[in-house]
Amino acid sequence: IPLAHLFQNPSVEQIANLIQFSKNTKTFSLVPMRTGGNQPKLFCIHSGGGNILCYSNLVRHLAQDYPIYGLQSLGLDGQQKPLTSIEEMATYYLESIRQVQPQGPLHLIGWCVGGTIAYEMAQQLQAKNESVALLALIDSYAPTIIPVPSDIDQALVVNLLVQDLEGTYGQNLDLSLETLRTLSHEEQVTRLFEQAKLNGIFPREMKMGQLLALWNVFQANMMANASYKPKTYSGSVIQLNAREALPEVIQDPSLGWESFVRDHLQTHRISGNHYTIIQSPQVKSLAEKLNTYLRHK
């Protein structure tokens, strides 16, 4: 079922009808999340996992007169190869956006890695003398602020996915980095998905091919983010950061972006951590900040 249909048909009965009658299972990068409204369109960029389900709660609380679209990773369907650099993703997503907004200032929102991608999209627009009406980074860490090991092995990336799933779903997968490094590459991914199924994060009937597609996308996104080198941006940026910051960046309220944005950075802090600020109930405060900014632009 196309992901857009799940946003547009949120009841169990509507989803059941989609399962029965839908023949279109193709995955698209541009996902309509809410098409009604007479205000400018908002574009939400995927996080490291590649899909835009992380914004489902936020969409419900943003002002109803704004249409909202999501940009998700290529490769989630297992048929396409994931993009491997932040620059490639930004270029591709801007081309996708032109399908629904051929011109005019863009409103970009990105949580986590999505903030980095949105930042590069704004950079590319600025290079073409195109304006950006909104660049909102939701607890997005500049790639330069977190030390990256010189030798990034697969176990480290799998461990990042473990942490991501644990934070998103509030589960303990009981799979440490030390344990992962005792396993082969294939065993690392297999063990992760076995644990995720046991904890109800993934459905038990999910096939390994589907799981590997998710892993390939996550791995590509993490490696792309680690290698991205931001340039100075002269436009305005609004930051919505979690109060519970990582120890590595607790002394830098800008999460590393002040070095690149300088005098045009507005920072707000939201109660919660990296994951809970986009979940209920904290997401209401997040949406209120965004709504206030949109109303007074």
XYZ file of N, CA and C in Angstrom, residues 26-208:
549
model
N 3.982 0.331 -5.358
C 5.235 1.014 -5.651
C 5.542 2.068 -4.591
N 6.799 2.195 -4.221
C 7.231 3.179 -3.241
C 7.696 4.445 -3.946
N 7.173 5.594 -3.516
C 7.559 6.868 -4.095
C 8.306 7.695 -3.061
N 9.195 8.584 -3.533
C 9.922 9.438 -2.611
C 9.046 10.554 -2.070
N 8.197 11.132 -2.910
C 7.329 12.229 -2.485
C 5.995 11.653 -2.012
N 5.689 11.861 -0.729
C 4.495 11.253 -0.128
C 3.546 12.344 0.355
N 2.333 12.451 -0.235
C 1.357 13.413 0.284
C 0.874 12.951 1.664
N 1.103 13.770 2.679
C 0.666 13.427 4.028
C -0.625 14.152 4.400
N -0.805 15.336 3.833
C -2.053 16.090 3.975
C -2.138 17.032 2.786
N -3.155 16.893 1.964
C -3.217 17.676 0.726
C -4.119 18.897 0.828
N -4.980 18.954 1.840
C -5.866 20.104 1.994
C -5.166 21.296 2.608
N -5.722 22.486 2.373
C -5.169 23.701 2.969
C -4.768 24.714 1.915
N -4.893 26.006 2.274
C -4.598 27.073 1.311
C -3.308 27.824 1.627
N -2.542 27.332 2.596
C -1.265 27.945 2.949
C -0.131 27.249 2.173
N 1.081 27.784 2.233
C 2.190 27.146 1.511
C 2.423 25.706 1.964
N 2.891 24.888 1.073
C 3.162 23.485 1.371
C 4.380 23.357 2.286
N 4.311 22.403 3.213
C 5.440 22.073 4.084
C 6.022 20.739 3.638
N 7.348 20.646 3.625
C 8.016 19.421 3.187
C 8.875 18.868 4.318
N 8.561 17.640 4.751
C 9.273 16.978 5.846
C 10.228 15.935 5.269
N 11.483 16.002 5.660
C 12.512 15.124 5.104
C 12.762 13.958 6.055
N 12.886 12.769 5.492
C 13.044 11.534 6.270
C 14.257 11.569 7.197
N 14.200 10.761 8.231
C 15.335 10.596 9.152
C 16.213 9.449 8.656
N 17.088 8.937 9.521
C 18.025 7.891 9.107
C 17.360 6.617 8.635
N 16.186 6.302 9.175
C 15.488 5.088 8.768
C 14.929 5.136 7.364
N 14.803 6.326 6.794
C 14.402 6.444 5.402
C 12.937 6.744 5.156
N 12.045 6.360 6.096
C 10.633 6.657 5.866
C 10.212 7.888 6.670
N 8.970 8.329 6.456
C 8.535 9.577 7.093
C 7.428 9.319 8.122
N 7.311 8.075 8.594
C 6.330 7.754 9.628
C 6.632 8.481 10.933
N 7.897 8.889 11.124
C 8.269 9.608 12.344
C 7.505 10.926 12.482
N 6.962 11.449 11.372
C 6.247 12.722 11.412
C 4.740 12.557 11.602
N 4.264 11.340 11.770
C 2.817 11.111 11.817
C 2.141 11.886 12.942
N 2.779 11.927 14.127
C 2.194 12.685 15.234
C 2.296 14.187 15.005
N 3.411 14.634 14.453
C 3.600 16.068 14.204
C 2.564 16.590 13.226
N 2.296 15.816 12.177
C 1.323 16.243 11.155
C -0.039 16.510 11.779
N -0.437 15.705 12.744
C -1.753 15.857 13.371
C -1.876 17.185 14.125
N -0.741 17.716 14.596
C -0.784 18.914 15.435
C -0.386 20.191 14.712
N 0.143 20.088 13.513
C 0.453 21.298 12.754
C -0.829 21.925 12.229
N -0.808 23.235 12.042
C -1.991 23.966 11.587
C -2.619 23.295 10.367
N -3.941 23.122 10.414
C -4.647 22.348 9.406
C -4.673 22.991 8.026
N -4.365 24.282 7.918
C -4.447 24.936 6.611
C -3.140 24.838 5.827
N -2.185 24.021 6.310
C -0.936 23.801 5.581
C -0.909 22.397 4.981
N -0.843 22.262 3.656
C -0.612 20.936 3.054
C 0.778 20.452 3.453
N 0.932 19.151 3.673
C 2.211 18.609 4.128
C 2.605 17.415 3.260
N 3.850 17.422 2.809
C 4.399 16.325 2.013
C 5.656 15.792 2.695
N 5.897 14.498 2.543
C 7.100 13.894 3.082
C 8.019 13.431 1.968
N 9.309 13.452 2.230
C 10.306 12.921 1.292
C 10.962 11.713 1.949
N 10.824 10.540 1.325
C 11.410 9.334 1.887
C 12.484 8.765 0.957
N 13.317 7.909 1.516
C 14.489 7.394 0.799
C 14.109 6.482 -0.362
N 14.911 6.547 -1.410
C 14.855 5.513 -2.435
C 15.402 4.218 -1.835
N 14.881 3.088 -2.284
C 15.403 1.802 -1.836
C 14.573 1.112 -0.785
N 13.569 1.781 -0.225
C 12.746 1.131 0.793
C 11.948 -0.041 0.241
N 11.706 -0.014 -1.070
C 10.964 -1.113 -1.698
C 11.865 -2.275 -2.085
N 13.171 -2.138 -1.889
C 14.099 -3.200 -2.252
C 14.368 -3.294 -3.739
N 13.755 -2.406 -4.529
C 13.909 -2.452 -5.982
C 14.925 -1.426 -6.481
N 15.076 -0.336 -5.760
C 15.986 0.730 -6.162
C 17.169 0.787 -5.201
N 18.280 1.308 -5.681
C 19.447 1.473 -4.826
C 19.314 2.771 -4.029
N 19.644 2.749 -2.743
C 19.600 3.990 -1.965
C 20.623 5.000 -2.481
N 20.306 6.264 -2.357
C 21.278 7.310 -2.660
C 22.351 7.309 -1.575
N 23.570 7.681 -1.938
C 24.698 7.475 -1.024
C 25.373 8.758 -0.540
N 24.848 9.917 -0.884
C 25.417 11.164 -0.363
C 24.293 12.144 -0.057
N 24.536 13.028 0.902
C 23.553 14.046 1.267
C 23.280 14.958 0.073
N 24.312 15.263 -0.694
C 24.139 16.132 -1.866
C 23.208 15.490 -2.897
N 23.402 14.192 -3.156
C 22.531 13.485 -4.110
C 21.085 13.493 -3.633
N 20.899 13.212 -2.349
C 19.542 13.184 -1.794
C 18.878 14.538 -1.942
N 19.599 15.607 -1.589
C 19.035 16.949 -1.670
C 18.607 17.292 -3.092
N 19.463 16.980 -4.058
C 19.149 17.269 -5.461
C 17.921 16.494 -5.916
N 17.882 15.215 -5.586
C 16.756 14.370 -6.008
C 15.449 14.826 -5.370
N 15.487 15.179 -4.084
C 14.264 15.582 -3.392
C 13.753 16.933 -3.900
N 14.666 17.831 -4.241
C 14.227 19.106 -4.811
C 13.543 18.885 -6.160
N 14.072 17.960 -6.948
C 13.427 17.628 -8.224
C 12.044 17.023 -7.980
N 11.916 16.191 -6.951
C 10.624 15.579 -6.624
C 9.621 16.631 -6.177
N 10.079 17.599 -5.395
C 9.195 18.642 -4.897
C 8.613 19.462 -6.045
N 9.377 19.630 -7.120
C 8.901 20.427 -8.245
C 7.664 19.820 -8.901
N 7.369 18.566 -8.614
C 6.144 17.945 -9.138
C 4.900 18.608 -8.559
N 4.993 19.099 -7.325
C 3.829 19.693 -6.668
C 4.012 21.181 -6.406
N 5.255 21.675 -6.471
C 5.511 23.108 -6.301
C 6.630 23.527 -7.257
N 6.272 23.884 -8.478
C 7.279 24.206 -9.499
C 8.147 25.402 -9.156
N 7.616 26.332 -8.368
C 8.394 27.517 -8.028
C 7.909 28.089 -6.701
N 8.626 29.107 -6.253
C 8.239 29.757 -5.009
C 9.073 29.307 -3.833
N 9.138 30.089 -2.788
C 9.927 29.746 -1.602
C 9.468 28.424 -0.992
N 10.415 27.603 -0.557
C 10.096 26.302 0.021
C 10.128 26.359 1.542
N 9.309 25.512 2.165
C 9.270 25.339 3.617
C 9.781 23.931 3.918
N 10.963 23.844 4.532
C 11.628 22.564 4.743
C 11.744 22.255 6.231
N 11.388 21.023 6.604
C 11.447 20.565 7.991
C 12.194 19.241 8.031
N 13.150 19.098 8.947
C 13.887 17.846 9.018
C 14.258 17.476 10.439
N 13.902 16.257 10.843
C 14.299 15.732 12.154
C 15.508 14.824 11.975
N 16.462 14.910 12.904
C 17.631 14.022 12.896
C 18.409 14.211 11.587
N 18.709 13.139 10.880
C 19.416 13.232 9.602
C 18.626 14.066 8.600
N 17.316 14.064 8.734
C 16.478 14.865 7.846
C 16.817 16.340 7.908
N 17.285 16.806 9.085
C 17.698 18.193 9.204
C 18.933 18.489 8.375
N 19.863 17.545 8.356
C 21.071 17.722 7.542
C 20.722 17.775 6.063
N 19.828 16.892 5.631
C 19.419 16.873 4.225
C 18.682 18.172 3.872
N 17.792 18.614 4.766
C 17.073 19.872 4.527
C 18.043 21.040 4.431
N 19.087 21.022 5.253
C 20.107 22.072 5.227
C 20.800 22.113 3.864
N 21.152 20.942 3.326
C 21.800 20.897 2.012
C 20.829 21.316 0.911
N 19.561 20.971 1.054
C 18.563 21.418 0.080
C 18.502 22.941 0.049
N 18.527 23.549 1.240
C 18.522 25.019 1.312
C 19.786 25.595 0.684
N 20.914 24.928 0.895
C 22.176 25.367 0.284
C 22.068 25.373 -1.234
N 21.519 24.301 -1.794
C 21.411 24.196 -3.245
C 20.432 25.227 -3.808
N 19.359 25.489 -3.080
C 18.416 26.516 -3.519
C 19.080 27.894 -3.504
N 19.820 28.170 -2.438
C 20.503 29.456 -2.329
C 21.518 29.644 -3.453
N 22.210 28.570 -3.829
C 23.198 28.654 -4.907
C 22.543 29.018 -6.235
N 21.241 28.718 -6.367
C 20.503 29.048 -7.590
C 19.699 30.341 -7.434
N 19.959 31.071 -6.353
C 19.247 32.319 -6.052
C 17.749 32.097 -5.867
N 17.389 30.920 -5.353
C 15.998 30.621 -5.013
C 15.844 30.740 -3.506
N 14.700 31.262 -3.066
C 14.532 31.560 -1.645
C 13.971 30.385 -0.852
N 14.276 30.391 0.427
C 13.770 29.387 1.367
C 12.962 30.131 2.422
N 11.675 29.829 2.529
C 10.819 30.526 3.488
C 10.997 29.977 4.894
N 11.295 28.682 5.002
C 11.457 28.046 6.309
C 12.472 26.915 6.206
N 13.448 26.941 7.100
C 14.368 25.819 7.264
C 14.365 25.493 8.746
N 13.635 24.440 9.121
C 13.466 24.053 10.516
C 14.183 22.732 10.773
N 15.139 22.766 11.700
C 15.900 21.576 12.069
C 15.406 21.083 13.427
N 14.870 19.871 13.456
C 14.344 19.299 14.694
C 15.383 18.363 15.299
N 15.999 18.791 16.369
C 17.043 18.033 17.068
C 17.988 17.353 16.077
N 18.485 18.146 15.178
C 19.394 17.663 14.138
C 20.823 18.078 14.484
N 21.713 17.106 14.552
C 23.099 17.350 14.933
C 23.957 17.585 13.691
N 24.718 18.677 13.689
C 25.651 18.898 12.583
C 26.643 17.739 12.543
N 26.901 17.164 11.371
C 27.794 16.002 11.287
C 29.175 16.245 11.872
N 29.592 17.510 11.915
C 30.941 17.824 12.393
C 31.066 17.825 13.909
N 29.950 17.775 14.641
C 30.039 17.932 16.090
C 30.242 16.616 16.832
N 29.868 15.498 16.210
C 30.020 14.198 16.856
C 31.217 13.489 16.250
N 32.198 13.121 17.066
C 33.395 12.456 16.542
C 33.035 11.170 15.802
N 33.613 11.008 14.612
C 33.375 9.804 13.810
C 34.643 8.956 13.815
N 34.555 7.696 14.225
C 35.751 6.843 14.217
C 36.353 6.754 12.821
N 37.671 6.675 12.758
C 38.337 6.588 11.453
C 37.983 5.294 10.739
N 37.689 4.256 11.497
C 37.329 2.961 10.917
C 35.900 2.622 11.323
N 34.931 2.925 10.448
C 33.532 2.645 10.737
C 33.207 1.233 10.225
N 33.067 0.283 11.140
C 32.743 -1.075 10.722
C 31.232 -1.279 10.755
N 30.785 -2.406 10.179
C 29.346 -2.656 10.083
C 28.713 -2.773 11.458
N 29.428 -3.371 12.411
C 28.867 -3.545 13.748
C 28.472 -2.203 14.355
N 29.276 -1.168 14.106
C 28.980 0.155 14.641
C 27.695 0.711 14.038
N 27.506 0.517 12.736
C 26.299 1.026 12.074
C 25.074 0.229 12.522
N 25.217 -1.093 12.667
C 24.113 -1.909 13.170
C 23.735 -1.449 14.573
N 24.744 -1.130 15.388
C 24.479 -0.649 16.745
C 23.722 0.669 16.733
N 24.011 1.538 15.747
C 23.261 2.785 15.611
C 21.793 2.496 15.306
N 21.548 1.482 14.469
C 20.168 1.099 14.162
C 19.491 0.518 15.399
N 20.225 -0.256 16.186
C 19.691 -0.779 17.447
C 19.228 0.382 18.327
N 20.097 1.389 18.490
C 19.763 2.544 19.321
C 18.557 3.298 18.767
N 18.494 3.400 17.444
C 17.391 4.104 16.801
C 16.069 3.392 17.061
N 16.054 2.081 16.919
C 14.833 1.308 17.158
C 14.443 1.350 18.633
N 15.426 1.255 19.513
C 15.141 1.303 20.950
C 14.531 2.643 21.336
N 15.098 3.732 20.805
C 14.590 5.059 21.122
C 13.209 5.309 20.550
N 12.983 4.850 19.326
C 11.708 5.079 18.654
C 10.578 4.291 19.297
N 10.854 3.040 19.663
C 9.790 2.154 20.139
C 9.834 1.899 21.650
N 10.811 2.494 22.354
C 10.870 2.325 23.791
C 11.120 0.899 24.228
N 11.895 0.161 23.439
C 12.188 -1.248 23.732
C 13.685 -1.430 23.963
N 14.044 -2.460 24.716
C 15.443 -2.830 24.905
C 15.725 -4.093 24.100
N 16.542 -3.963 23.056
C 16.815 -5.106 22.182
C 17.934 -6.000 22.717
N 18.591 -5.573 23.788
C 19.611 -6.395 24.438
C 20.652 -6.886 23.429
N 21.202 -5.946 22.677
C 22.176 -6.286 21.635
C 23.268 -5.215 21.640
N 24.354 -5.470 22.373
C 25.407 -4.480 22.541
C 26.377 -4.484 21.368
N 27.170 -3.420 21.278
C 28.192 -3.328 20.240
C 29.212 -4.450 20.397
N 29.558 -4.768 21.635
C 30.513 -5.849 21.883
C 29.984 -7.184 21.378
N 28.710 -7.442 21.613
C 28.099 -8.681 21.120
C 28.088 -8.718 19.598
N 27.727 -7.602 18.980
C 27.662 -7.541 17.520
C 29.022 -7.853 16.895
N 30.097 -7.391 17.529
C 31.430 -7.585 16.950
C 31.924 -9.038 17.061
N 31.201 -9.865 17.782
C 31.552 -11.290 17.820
C 30.860 -12.073 16.707
N 30.001 -11.391 15.937
C 29.206 -12.052 14.904
C 29.706 -11.681 13.516
N 29.382 -12.509 12.538
C 29.683 -12.179 11.144
C 28.739 -11.079 10.677
N 29.048 -10.473 9.525
C 28.202 -9.400 9.005
C 26.757 -9.866 8.828
N 26.559 -11.024 8.263
C 25.207 -11.538 8.045
C 24.510 -11.807 9.374
N 25.246 -12.362 10.333
C 24.659 -12.671 11.639
C 24.267 -11.411 12.395
N 25.016 -10.329 12.223
C 24.698 -9.074 12.908
C 23.306 -8.583 12.516
N 23.046 -8.542 11.214
C 21.754 -8.053 10.730
C 20.643 -9.026 11.098
N 20.919 -10.327 10.949
C 19.910 -11.334 11.281
C 19.519 -11.266 12.751
N 20.524 -11.141 13.634
C 20.234 -11.070 15.067
C 19.415 -9.828 15.411
N 19.764 -8.713 14.782
C 19.017 -7.484 15.035
C 17.543 -7.662 14.693
N 17.261 -8.179 13.528
C 15.874 -8.294 13.108
C 15.124 -9.374 13.881
N 15.817 -10.411 14.329
C 15.185 -11.402 15.201
C 14.741 -10.755 16.502
N 15.643 -9.936 17.083
C 15.311 -9.248 18.323
C 14.169 -8.250 18.114
N 14.195 -7.558 16.970
C 13.136 -6.589 16.683
C 11.788 -7.280 16.542
N 11.767 -8.471 15.964
C 10.520 -9.229 15.844
C 10.044 -9.704 17.218
N 10.969 -10.189 18.031
C 10.608 -10.664 19.369
C 9.995 -9.553 20.212
N 10.447 -8.334 19.994
C 9.954 -7.187 20.765
C 8.755 -6.504 20.110
N 8.263 -7.073 19.014
C 7.078 -6.532 18.375
C 7.307 -5.288 17.556
N 8.576 -4.951 17.305
C 8.870 -3.772 16.486
C 8.566 -4.060 15.020
N 8.970 -5.244 14.549
C 8.640 -5.686 13.198
C 7.665 -6.854 13.282
N 6.717 -6.945 12.340
C 5.791 -8.083 12.346
C 6.526 -9.391 12.073
N 6.078 -10.472 12.703
C 6.762 -11.760 12.584
C 6.762 -12.293 11.153
N 5.749 -11.904 10.362
C 5.666 -12.420 8.989
C 6.530 -11.628 8.007
N 7.219 -10.628 8.481
C 8.055 -9.822 7.599
C 9.199 -10.671 7.040
N 9.419 -10.576 5.742
C 10.438 -11.387 5.073
C 11.810 -10.743 5.177
N 12.849 -11.585 5.077
C 14.212 -11.085 5.196
C 14.542 -10.077 4.101
